[in-house]
Structures are given as C-alpha cells and as structure tokens.
Coordinates of C-alpha atoms and ligand atoms in Angstrom, one line a residue:
X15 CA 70.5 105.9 38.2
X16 CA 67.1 105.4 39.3
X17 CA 64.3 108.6 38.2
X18 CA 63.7 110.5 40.3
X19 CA 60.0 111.6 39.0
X20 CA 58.1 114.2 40.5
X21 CA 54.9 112.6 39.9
X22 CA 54.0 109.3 41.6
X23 CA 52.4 106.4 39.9
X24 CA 49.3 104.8 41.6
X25 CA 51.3 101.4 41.8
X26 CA 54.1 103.0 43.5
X27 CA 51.4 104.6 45.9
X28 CA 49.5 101.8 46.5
X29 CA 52.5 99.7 47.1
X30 CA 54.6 102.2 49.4
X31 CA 52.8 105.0 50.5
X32 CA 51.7 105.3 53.9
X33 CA 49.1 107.1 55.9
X34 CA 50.3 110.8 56.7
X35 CA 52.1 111.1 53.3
X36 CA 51.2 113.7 50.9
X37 CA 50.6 112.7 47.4
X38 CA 50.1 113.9 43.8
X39 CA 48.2 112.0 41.2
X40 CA 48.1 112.4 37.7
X41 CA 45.5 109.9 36.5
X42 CA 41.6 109.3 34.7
X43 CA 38.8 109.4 36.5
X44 CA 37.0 105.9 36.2
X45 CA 33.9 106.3 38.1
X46 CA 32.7 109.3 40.3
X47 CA 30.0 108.8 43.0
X48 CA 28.9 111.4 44.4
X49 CA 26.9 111.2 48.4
X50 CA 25.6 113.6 50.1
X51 CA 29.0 115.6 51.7
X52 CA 31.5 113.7 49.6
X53 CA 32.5 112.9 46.0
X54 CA 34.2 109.6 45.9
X55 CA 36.5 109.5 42.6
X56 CA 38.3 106.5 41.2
X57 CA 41.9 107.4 39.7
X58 CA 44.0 105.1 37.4
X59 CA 47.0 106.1 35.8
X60 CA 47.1 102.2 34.0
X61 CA 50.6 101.8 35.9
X62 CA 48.4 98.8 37.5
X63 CA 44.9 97.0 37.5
X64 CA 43.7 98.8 41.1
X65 CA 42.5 102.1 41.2
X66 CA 43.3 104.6 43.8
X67 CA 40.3 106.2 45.3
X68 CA 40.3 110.0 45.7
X69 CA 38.1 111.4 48.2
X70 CA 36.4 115.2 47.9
X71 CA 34.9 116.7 50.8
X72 CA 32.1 119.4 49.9
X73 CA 33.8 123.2 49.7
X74 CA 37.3 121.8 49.7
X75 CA 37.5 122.8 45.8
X76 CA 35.7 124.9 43.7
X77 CA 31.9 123.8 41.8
X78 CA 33.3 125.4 39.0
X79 CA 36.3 122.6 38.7
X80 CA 34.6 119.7 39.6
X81 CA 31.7 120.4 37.0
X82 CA 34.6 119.2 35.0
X83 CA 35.0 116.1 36.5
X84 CA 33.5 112.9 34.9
X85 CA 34.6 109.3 33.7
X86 CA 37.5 110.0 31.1
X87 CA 38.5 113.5 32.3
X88 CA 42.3 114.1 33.2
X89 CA 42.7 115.4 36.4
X90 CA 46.0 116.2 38.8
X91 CA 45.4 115.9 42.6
X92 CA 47.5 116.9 45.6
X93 CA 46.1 115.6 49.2
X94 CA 47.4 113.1 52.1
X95 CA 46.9 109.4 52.3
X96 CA 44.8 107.9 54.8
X97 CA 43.6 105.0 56.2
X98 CA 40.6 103.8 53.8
X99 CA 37.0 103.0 55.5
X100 CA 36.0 100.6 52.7
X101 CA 37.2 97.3 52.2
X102 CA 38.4 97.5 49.1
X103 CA 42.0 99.8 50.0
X104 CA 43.6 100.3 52.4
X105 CA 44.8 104.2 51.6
X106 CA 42.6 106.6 49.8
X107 CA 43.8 110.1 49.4
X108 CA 42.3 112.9 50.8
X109 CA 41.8 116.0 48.0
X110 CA 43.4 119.3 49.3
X111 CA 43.2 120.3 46.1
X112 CA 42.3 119.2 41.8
X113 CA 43.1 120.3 38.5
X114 CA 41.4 119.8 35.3
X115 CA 44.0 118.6 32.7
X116 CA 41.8 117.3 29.9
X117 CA 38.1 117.3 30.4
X118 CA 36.0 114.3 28.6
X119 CA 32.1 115.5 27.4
X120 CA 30.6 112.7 28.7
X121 CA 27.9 113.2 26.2
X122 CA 30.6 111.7 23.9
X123 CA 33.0 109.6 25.5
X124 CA 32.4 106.4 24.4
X125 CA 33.6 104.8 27.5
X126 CA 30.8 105.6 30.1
X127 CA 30.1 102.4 31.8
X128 CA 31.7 99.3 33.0
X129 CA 31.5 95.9 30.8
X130 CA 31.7 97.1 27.1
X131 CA 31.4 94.2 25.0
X132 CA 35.2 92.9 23.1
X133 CA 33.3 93.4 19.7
X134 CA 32.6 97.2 20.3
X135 CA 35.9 97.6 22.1
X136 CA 37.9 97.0 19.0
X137 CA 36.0 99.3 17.2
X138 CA 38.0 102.1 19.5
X139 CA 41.6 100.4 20.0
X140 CA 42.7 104.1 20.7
X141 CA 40.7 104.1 23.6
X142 CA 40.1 100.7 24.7
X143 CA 44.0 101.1 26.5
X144 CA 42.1 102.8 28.8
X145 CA 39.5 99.6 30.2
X146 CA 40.8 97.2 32.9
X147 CA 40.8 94.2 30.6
X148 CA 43.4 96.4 27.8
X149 CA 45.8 97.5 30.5
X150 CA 46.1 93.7 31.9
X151 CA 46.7 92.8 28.9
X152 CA 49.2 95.3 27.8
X153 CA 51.0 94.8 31.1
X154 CA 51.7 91.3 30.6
X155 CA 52.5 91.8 27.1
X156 CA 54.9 94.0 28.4
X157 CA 56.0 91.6 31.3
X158 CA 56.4 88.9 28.6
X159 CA 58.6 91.1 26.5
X160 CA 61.5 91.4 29.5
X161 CA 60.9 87.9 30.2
X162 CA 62.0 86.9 26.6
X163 CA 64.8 89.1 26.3
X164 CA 65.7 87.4 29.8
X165 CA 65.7 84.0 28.9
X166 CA 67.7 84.6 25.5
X167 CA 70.1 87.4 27.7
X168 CA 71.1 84.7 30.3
X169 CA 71.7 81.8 27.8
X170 CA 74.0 83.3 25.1
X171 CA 71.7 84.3 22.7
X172 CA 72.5 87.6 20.8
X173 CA 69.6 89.9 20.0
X174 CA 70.0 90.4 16.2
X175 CA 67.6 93.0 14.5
X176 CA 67.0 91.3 10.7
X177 CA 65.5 94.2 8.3
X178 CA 61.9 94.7 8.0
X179 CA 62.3 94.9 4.4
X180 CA 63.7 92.1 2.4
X181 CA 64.4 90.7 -0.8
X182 CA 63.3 87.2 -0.1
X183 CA 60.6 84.9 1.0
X184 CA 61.8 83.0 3.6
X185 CA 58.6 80.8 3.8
X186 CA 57.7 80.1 -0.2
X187 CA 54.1 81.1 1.0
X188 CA 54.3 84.1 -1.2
X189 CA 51.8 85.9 0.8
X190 CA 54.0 89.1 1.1
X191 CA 53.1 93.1 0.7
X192 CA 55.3 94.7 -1.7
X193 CA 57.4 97.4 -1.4
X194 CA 57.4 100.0 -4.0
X195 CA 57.7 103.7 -5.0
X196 CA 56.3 102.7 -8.7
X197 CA 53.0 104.7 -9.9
X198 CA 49.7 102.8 -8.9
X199 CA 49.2 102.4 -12.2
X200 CA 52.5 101.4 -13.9
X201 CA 52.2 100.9 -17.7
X202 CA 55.8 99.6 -18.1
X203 CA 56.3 96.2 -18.5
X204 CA 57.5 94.3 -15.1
X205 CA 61.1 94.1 -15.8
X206 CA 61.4 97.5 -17.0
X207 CA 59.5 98.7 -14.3
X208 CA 61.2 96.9 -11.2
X209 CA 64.7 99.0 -12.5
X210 CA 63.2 102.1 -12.1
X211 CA 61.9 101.0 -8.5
X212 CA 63.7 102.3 -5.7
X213 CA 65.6 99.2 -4.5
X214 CA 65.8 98.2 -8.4
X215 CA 64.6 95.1 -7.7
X216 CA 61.5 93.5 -6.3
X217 CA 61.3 94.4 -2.6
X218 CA 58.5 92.8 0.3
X219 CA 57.9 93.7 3.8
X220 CA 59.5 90.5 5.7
X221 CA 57.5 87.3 6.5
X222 CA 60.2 86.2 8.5
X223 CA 63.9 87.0 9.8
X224 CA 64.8 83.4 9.7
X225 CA 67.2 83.2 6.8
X226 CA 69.1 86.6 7.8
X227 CA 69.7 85.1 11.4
X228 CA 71.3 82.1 10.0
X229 CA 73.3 84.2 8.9
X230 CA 73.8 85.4 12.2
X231 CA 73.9 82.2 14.1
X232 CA 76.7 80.8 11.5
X233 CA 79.1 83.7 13.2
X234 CA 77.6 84.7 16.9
X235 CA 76.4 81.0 17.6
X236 CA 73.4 81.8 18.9
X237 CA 71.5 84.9 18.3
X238 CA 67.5 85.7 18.2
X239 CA 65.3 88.4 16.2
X240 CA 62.0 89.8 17.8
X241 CA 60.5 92.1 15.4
X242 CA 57.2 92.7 13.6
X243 CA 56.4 90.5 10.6
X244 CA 54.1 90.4 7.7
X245 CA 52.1 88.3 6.2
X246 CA 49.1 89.1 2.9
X247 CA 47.5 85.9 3.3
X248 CA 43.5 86.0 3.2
X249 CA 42.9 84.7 6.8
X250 CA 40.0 86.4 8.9
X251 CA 40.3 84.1 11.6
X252 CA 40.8 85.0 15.8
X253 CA 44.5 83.2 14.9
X254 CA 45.6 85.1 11.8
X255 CA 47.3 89.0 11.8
X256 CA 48.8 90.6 8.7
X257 CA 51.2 92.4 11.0
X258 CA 52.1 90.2 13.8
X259 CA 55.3 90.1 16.6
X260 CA 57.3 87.1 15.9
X261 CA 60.6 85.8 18.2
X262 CA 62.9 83.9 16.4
X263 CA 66.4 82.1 17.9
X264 CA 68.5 80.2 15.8
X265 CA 71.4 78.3 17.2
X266 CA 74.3 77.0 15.4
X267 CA 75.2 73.4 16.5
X268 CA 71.7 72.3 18.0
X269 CA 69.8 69.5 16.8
X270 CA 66.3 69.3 16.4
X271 CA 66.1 68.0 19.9
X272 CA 68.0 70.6 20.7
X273 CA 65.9 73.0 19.4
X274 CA 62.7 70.8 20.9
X275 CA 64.6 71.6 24.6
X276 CA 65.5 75.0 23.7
X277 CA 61.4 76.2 22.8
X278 CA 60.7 73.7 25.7
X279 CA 62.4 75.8 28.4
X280 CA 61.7 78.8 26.9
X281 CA 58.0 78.6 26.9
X282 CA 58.0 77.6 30.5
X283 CA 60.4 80.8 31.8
X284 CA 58.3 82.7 29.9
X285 CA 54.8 81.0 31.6
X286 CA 56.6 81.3 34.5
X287 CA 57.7 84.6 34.7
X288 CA 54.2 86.3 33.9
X289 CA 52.8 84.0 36.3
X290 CA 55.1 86.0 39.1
X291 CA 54.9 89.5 37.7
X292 CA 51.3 89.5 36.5
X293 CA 49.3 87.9 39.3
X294 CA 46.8 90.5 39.8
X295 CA 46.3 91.3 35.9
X296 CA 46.1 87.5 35.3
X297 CA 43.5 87.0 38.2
X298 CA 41.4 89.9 36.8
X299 CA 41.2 88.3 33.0
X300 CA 40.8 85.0 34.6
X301 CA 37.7 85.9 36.5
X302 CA 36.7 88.1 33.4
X303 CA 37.3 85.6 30.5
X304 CA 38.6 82.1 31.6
X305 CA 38.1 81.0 35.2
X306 CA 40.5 78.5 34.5
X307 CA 43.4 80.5 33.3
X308 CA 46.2 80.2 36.0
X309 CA 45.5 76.0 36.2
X310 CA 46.0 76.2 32.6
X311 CA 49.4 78.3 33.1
X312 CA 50.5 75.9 35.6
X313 CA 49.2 72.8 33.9
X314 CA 51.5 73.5 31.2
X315 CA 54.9 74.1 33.4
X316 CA 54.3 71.1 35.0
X317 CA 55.0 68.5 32.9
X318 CA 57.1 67.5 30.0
X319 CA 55.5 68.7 27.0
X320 CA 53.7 65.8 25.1
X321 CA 56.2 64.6 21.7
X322 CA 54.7 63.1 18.8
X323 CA 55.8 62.2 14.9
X324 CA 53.3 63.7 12.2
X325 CA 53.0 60.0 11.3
X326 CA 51.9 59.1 14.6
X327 CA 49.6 62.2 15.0
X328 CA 47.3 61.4 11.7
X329 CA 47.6 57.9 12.9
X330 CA 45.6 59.2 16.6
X331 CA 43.3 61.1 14.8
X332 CA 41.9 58.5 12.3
X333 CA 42.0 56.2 15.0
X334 CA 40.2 58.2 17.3
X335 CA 36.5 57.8 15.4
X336 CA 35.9 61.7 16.1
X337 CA 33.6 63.4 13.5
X338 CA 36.1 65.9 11.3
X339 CA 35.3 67.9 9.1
X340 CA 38.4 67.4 7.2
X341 CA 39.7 64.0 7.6
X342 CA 43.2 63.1 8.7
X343 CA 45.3 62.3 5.8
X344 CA 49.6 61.6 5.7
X345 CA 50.1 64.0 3.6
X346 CA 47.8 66.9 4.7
X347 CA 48.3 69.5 6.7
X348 CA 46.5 70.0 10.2
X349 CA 44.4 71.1 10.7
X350 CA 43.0 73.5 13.4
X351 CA 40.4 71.3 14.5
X352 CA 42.5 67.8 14.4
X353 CA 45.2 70.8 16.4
X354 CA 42.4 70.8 18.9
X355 CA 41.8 67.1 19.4
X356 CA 45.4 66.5 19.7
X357 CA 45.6 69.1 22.4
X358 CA 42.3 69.3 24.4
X359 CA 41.2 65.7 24.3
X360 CA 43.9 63.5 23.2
X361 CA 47.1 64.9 25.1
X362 CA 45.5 67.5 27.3
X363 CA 48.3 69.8 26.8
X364 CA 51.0 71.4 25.2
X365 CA 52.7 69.1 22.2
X366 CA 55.3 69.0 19.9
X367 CA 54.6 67.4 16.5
X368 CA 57.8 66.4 14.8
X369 CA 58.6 65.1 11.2
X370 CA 56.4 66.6 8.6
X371 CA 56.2 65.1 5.3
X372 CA 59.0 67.3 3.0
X373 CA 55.8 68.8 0.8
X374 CA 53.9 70.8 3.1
X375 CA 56.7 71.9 4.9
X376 CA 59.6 75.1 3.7
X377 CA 62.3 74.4 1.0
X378 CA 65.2 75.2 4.1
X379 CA 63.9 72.2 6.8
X380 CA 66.4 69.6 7.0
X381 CA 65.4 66.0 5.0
X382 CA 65.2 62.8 7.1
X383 CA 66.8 59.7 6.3
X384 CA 63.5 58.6 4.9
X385 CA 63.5 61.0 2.4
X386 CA 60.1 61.8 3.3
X387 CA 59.9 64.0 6.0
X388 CA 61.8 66.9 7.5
X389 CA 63.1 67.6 11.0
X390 CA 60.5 70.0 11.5
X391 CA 58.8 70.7 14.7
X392 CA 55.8 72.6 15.5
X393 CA 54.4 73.1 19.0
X394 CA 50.5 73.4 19.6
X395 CA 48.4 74.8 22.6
X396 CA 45.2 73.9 24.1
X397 CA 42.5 76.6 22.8
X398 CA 45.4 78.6 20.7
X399 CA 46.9 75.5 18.2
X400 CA 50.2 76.2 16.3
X401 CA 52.4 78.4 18.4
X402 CA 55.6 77.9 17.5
X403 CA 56.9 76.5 13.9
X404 CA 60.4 75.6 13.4
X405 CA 63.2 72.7 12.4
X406 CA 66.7 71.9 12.1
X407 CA 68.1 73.5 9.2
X408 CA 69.1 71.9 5.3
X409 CA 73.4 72.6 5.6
X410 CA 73.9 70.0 2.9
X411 CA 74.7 72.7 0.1
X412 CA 73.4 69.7 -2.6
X413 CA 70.5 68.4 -0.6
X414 CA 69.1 71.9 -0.1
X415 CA 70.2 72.7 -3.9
X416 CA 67.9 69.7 -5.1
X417 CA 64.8 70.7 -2.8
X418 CA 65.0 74.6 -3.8
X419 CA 64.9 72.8 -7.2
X420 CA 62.1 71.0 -6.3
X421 CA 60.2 73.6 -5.0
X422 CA 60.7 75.8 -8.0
X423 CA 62.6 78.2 -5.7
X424 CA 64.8 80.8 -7.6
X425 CA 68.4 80.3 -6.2
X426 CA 69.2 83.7 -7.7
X427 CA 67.5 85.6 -5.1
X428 CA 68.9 83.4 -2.3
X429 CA 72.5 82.7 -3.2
X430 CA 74.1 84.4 -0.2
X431 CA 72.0 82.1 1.9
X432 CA 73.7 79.4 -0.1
X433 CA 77.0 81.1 0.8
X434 CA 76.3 80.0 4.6
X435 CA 76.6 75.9 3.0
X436 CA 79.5 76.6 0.8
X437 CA 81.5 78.3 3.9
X438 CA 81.6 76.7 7.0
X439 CA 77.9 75.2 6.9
X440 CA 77.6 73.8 10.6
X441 CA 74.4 71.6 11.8
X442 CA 71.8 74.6 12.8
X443 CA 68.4 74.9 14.1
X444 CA 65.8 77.5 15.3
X445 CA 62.1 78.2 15.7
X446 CA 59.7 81.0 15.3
X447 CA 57.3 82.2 18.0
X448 CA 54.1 84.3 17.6
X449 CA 54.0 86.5 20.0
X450 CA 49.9 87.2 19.9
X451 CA 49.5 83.3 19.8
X452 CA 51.3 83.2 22.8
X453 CA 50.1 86.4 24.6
X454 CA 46.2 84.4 23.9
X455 CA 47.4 81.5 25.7
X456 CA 48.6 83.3 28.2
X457 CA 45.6 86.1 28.9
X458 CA 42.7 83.9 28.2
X459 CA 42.0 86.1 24.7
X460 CA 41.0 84.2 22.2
X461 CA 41.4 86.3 19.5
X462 CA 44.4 87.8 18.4
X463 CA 42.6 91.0 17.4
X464 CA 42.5 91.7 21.4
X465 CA 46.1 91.2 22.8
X466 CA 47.7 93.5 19.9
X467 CA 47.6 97.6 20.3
X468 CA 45.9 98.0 16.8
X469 CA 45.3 94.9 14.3
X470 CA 45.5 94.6 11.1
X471 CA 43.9 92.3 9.0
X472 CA 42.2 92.0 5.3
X473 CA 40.2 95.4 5.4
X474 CA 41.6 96.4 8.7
X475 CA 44.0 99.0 9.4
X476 CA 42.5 101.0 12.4
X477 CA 44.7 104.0 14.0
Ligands
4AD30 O1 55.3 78.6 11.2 P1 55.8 80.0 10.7 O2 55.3 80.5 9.4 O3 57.3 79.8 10.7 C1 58.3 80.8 10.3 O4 58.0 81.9 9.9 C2 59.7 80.3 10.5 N1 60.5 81.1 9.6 C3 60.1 80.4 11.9 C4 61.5 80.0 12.2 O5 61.7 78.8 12.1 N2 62.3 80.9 12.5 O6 55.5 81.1 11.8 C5 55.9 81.0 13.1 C6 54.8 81.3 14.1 C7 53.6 80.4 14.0 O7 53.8 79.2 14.8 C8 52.6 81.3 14.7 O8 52.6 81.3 16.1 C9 53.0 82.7 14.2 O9 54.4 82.6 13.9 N3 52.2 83.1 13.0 C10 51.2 84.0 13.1 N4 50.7 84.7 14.1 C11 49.7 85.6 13.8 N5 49.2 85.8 12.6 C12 49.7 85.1 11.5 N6 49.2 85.4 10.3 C13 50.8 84.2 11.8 N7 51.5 83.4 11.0 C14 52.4 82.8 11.7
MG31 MG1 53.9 77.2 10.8

C-alpha cells in the first residue's frame, strides 16, 4: 500500500505539483533574500538536490515569526504553487502562511554560507547532511544500496546476514578490535582471563563475512552478505576506514572466471543504475568536484574490463621505465601507485589482476597448478585502485590443510570451516566489495572520509 503522507516532499512537489495547487512544506531554509516587498526563501527537505523557492509577500505573516527565519531554521509553510518568474523553477509557492519549527542562531550555525571547504565539513558530519554536496552523496549511496540488492535479488543470490562478531580472522591480517567485557586492566594471566570473558573465548569485531557465507553458499548456492566490517590496521590514508561497508557474494560451483563475470556485471548494473537514478546529484558533484565524472561512469560500462596475470602486471610496470617509488617486484604486493599506472596510464580503465603469488595472498584462495600462485582476483579503478578482492576458494581439504599449516593458521579455531571440505566440498568462489571504494568512484570523492555518514579511523570516532 502506498503512504499516504500528509506532508509532501519538495521532490514530489517539484516533480508533480502544478500551478493552482495548495502545498505544505516541511523543510530548512538555505538562503533568504530579502527585496524591498518580498522575502525570497529557499526550502530543502534533502528528498532531492533542487530547492523549492518559497515566496513572502510583506504583511502576509507576522515580523515577529519571520525574525526567526534564517539559514538553518526549521520552518513549515502552507501556500499555492505558481508559475515561477525566475529561470531557475518553474513553481515557487506562494506563503499564505509559516511556522517556526526549530529556529538556528545564526550567530552559531556553522553553516552560514555556500562553499565550505571538505576539510572543515568533516569536522561537523552531523551537520554536513545538510550541504548539497552530502545529500548527493547520500542519495546515491542510497540509490546504490537498492541497486545491489537488485542485481543479487534478480540472479539467485540469497541475502545472508553473517555476525558482526566472530571468532575468526578470515583474512590472517590480524588487524582486528577485540571484543571483551574483561577489566581494562586485567591482571590474570591470558588464558585464565579469556574463561572468565563473556563469550569464554577470544572474540573480534568481523573483518570479513567470507568464511560464514561459505558456509552459506555450500547449502543456498548462492547467497551474499552486506554489512559493516572492521578493520584495526594503522592506515590514515583517503582509501583506508576502520569501520567500512563491505558486499560479499559467494557462489557455489563458479570458477574464478566465473567469479571474474559475476563482479564484471555486477559493477556495471550497479554504474548503470546510479547513472539513471542519480542524474541530477551526479551532475551537481561532477560540476563541483570532477568535470569528468559521468565520461568516467560510462567509460567504464563500455567496454570489457581490461584482464591481466600478476606476472604480467609486474612485468608492465618494470617494463614501463616510469619513476616508482617502490619498484615492481614478483613477489610484492602493489602497490597504490604501480595500481595507478596500471589503471590511468597503461590500461586506462577498470582491470582485473589475476594470479597472485600464494604468499601475499589469504591461507583460503585456491593454489594453481604452478604451485605458486592462487586463483585470486582483484579489480582496480582509475583514481580509487583496489576495489574489489576476491578468488576461487581452497575445497581440497589436504591442500588447504597444508597452506593453513604453512601460514601458521590455528585449525582449532576454524575447524567448522574445515567441515565444509570434509562434507560435500564443491568448487566455490566469491569476492568482497568496498562499498566507500566504490561510492568514490562513483561520486568523484576521493576520500573515503566524505561518502560515509561518520568515519572512523585511527583517532577518529566523531558522533
Ligand atoms: O581485499 P579484502 O581484504 O578481501 C576480503 O576481505 C575478502 N574476504 C573478500 C571476499 O573474498 N569475500 O577486502 C575487500 C574490499 C577491498 O577490495 C576494498 O575495496 C575494501 O574491501 N576494503 C576497505 N575499504 C575501506 N577501508 C578499508 N580499511 C578496507 N579494507 C578493505
Ligand atoms: Mg584485498
């Protein structure tokens, strides 16, 4: 049943109202000019970028009330659309009357004028939501949400919620927060300790769903997680979150080129789909931030996505005589800047690097006939890098018995994962997707700090 609500939004006004209706608006004032028989208010309600212009003719409402209005305040109006003399609408409504819901000192809000710099902006996250630039991006972050859940919806893929707080480290980084109810300052030794803790045993917020929706895949087929995820690690980079949004499908049965296709079309629906719901938002950051933002979203659903083996990758990069500051190396991981030759000068777009060497890569990725390398693939963007990590999956129960071995990995902690090899073990594979990676690409952000609602990062926790 659709709501019926009593209050309009400014998108549904601006997209179906016509002149001679009345209207009520519940928005913030953004700007109010006042001339010499009229005071010229701009309303947004954030339900989208434009701003619905309210129009006050002197002695319609009392001096009193609009002492009260400024940029910030809340304010409800009642009036009639008309035809707008300015160019930039073609309704405006025209105030019969306004209420004060929630004045703003403009002495103190910090918001006064237009064109606040990013840097102070995330100083205020809890009121940034309230600038042009924040709602597009929340709006498409939003857009690219449903668009996710499509794509996975309409090919098979079960939405599987893994728990926040696990038992495992799915990646072997061990950059995890612990969970605890011990004392701060716990005398006990660890052991003793960790039985008094409240799971009895060591507990960390998740760096990953993956292992628990193998578990999931190895029964449903295909299912996906989209969650938050956390990660400890020391990075104060525009790339790096501690608490980041990560989507991660695993499909029972697919290959690695499978799973290549699989992030492949996804990316694209998902490119795609903000491209059709978010065309005013995206021309507004594009203009803002990166005039080449939309040929960027279309360059990259236009073609094939470039494919390359690790092997050949290092081999580009030492071949291409360009000054890094860490040199290529088989062996080595990528780096971010041989991430941006591959993907603004070599390829000029998206690509998928397959084939890592086993070392640098998690104890789970499935070895290659070599012996060497793993079926892993990651996918890098222009400007962003690494968006996507991910691999076809160790079911050998030995093989991925003697790589947790050689990784020093405790099969204790992880024996129901080994469980999935002894019982039906099928060929499996999935990837992981940052969300604020993506949502960068796709706004023209480049930092990750600016597309999430509040960050945190070493010595960052905001509201
Ligand atoms: O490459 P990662 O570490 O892979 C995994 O976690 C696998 N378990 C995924 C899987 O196969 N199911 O992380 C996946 C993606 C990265 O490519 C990156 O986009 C994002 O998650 N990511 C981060 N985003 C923001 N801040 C961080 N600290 C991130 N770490 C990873
Ligand atoms: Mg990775």
């Amino acid at each position: 049943m659709k709501l019926q609500a009593p209050i309009k939004l400014i998108r549904e006004i601006l997209n179906a109202g016509r002149a001679g209706d009345t209207a009520e608006v519940c928005a913030w004032v953004r700007t109010r000019r006042d001339s010499k028989n009229v005071v010229f208010l701009a309303l947004n309600d954030g339900s989208c970028l434009e701003n619905l212009q309210a129009v006050v003719i002197s002695g319609t409402i009392k001096d009193e009330d609009m002492r009260h209005v400024h940029t910030g305040s809340a304010i409800r109006v009642k009036g009639v659309l008309v035809p707008s003399p300015g160019k930039e609408q073609a309704l405006e409504v025209q105030v019969h009357s306004l209420e004060i819901l929630g004045p703003a000192d403009p002495a103190a809000y910090p918001l006064q004028k237009k064109g606040h710099s990013l840097d102070f902006l995330r100083t205020i996250p809890h009121l940034r939501l309230r600038t042009n630039t924040f709602g597009a991006v929340f709006r498409i972050r939003h857009h690219l949400s449903q668009a996710i859940h499509r794509f996975f919806d309409e090919n098979g893929f079960v939405w599987l919620h893994t728990p926040i707080i696990s038992g495992t480290d799915a990646e072997g980084a061990g950059a995890m927060f612990r969970v605890t109810t011990l004392p701060v300052c716990c005398e006990k030794p660890e052991q003793e300790a960790l039985c008094e803790d409240f799971f009895g045993s060591e507990a960390y917020l998740t760096v990953s769903g993956q292992l628990q929706a193998e578990a999931g895949a190895l029964a449903l087929s295909r299912v996906y997680t989209f969650g938050p995820t956390f990660r400890a690690e020391n990075s104060n980079t525009t790339r790096h979150l501690s608490e980041f949004w990560m989507i991660e499908p695993e499909a029972a049965f697919f290959t690695l080129n499978d799973n290549i296709e699989l992030a492949e079309s996804f990316l694209k629906y998902c490119i795609q789909y903000v491209l059709e719901h978010c065309s005013s938002d995206l021309n507004f950051l594009a203009q803002r931030y990166q005039p080449d933002l939309l040929q960027d979203l279309r360059a990259a659903i236009s073609q094939p996505f470039h494919k390359v083996s690790y092997t050949e990758a290092i081999e580009i990069l030492r071949k291409s005589g360009h000054p890094f500051e860490f040199e290529p190396r088989w062996g080595a991981d990528l780096q971010s800047e041989h991430e941006k030759y591959l993907t603004e000068q070599h390829f000029r777009g998206p690509v998928v690097v397959i084939d890592y060497p086993k070392e640098i890569k998690a104890f789970y990725m499935r070895l290659n006939e070599d012996g060497r390398t793993v079926a892993a693939m990651d996918i890098l963007f222009p400007g962003i890098g690494e968006v996507v990590g991910g691999s076809q999956r160790e079911e050998r129960l030995e093989v991925l018995l003697r790589r947790m071995e050689e990784m020093k990995i405790s099969r204790a902690a992880l024996n129901w994962y080994l469980d999935l090899r002894r019982f039906g073990s099928v060929p499996h594979s999935g990837f992981g997707l940052g969300l604020e990676r993506f949502l960068s690409f796709l706004t023209g952000m480049r930092n990750v700090r600016d597309v999430i609602l509040s960050p945190r990062a070493p010595k960052l926790i905001g509201f």
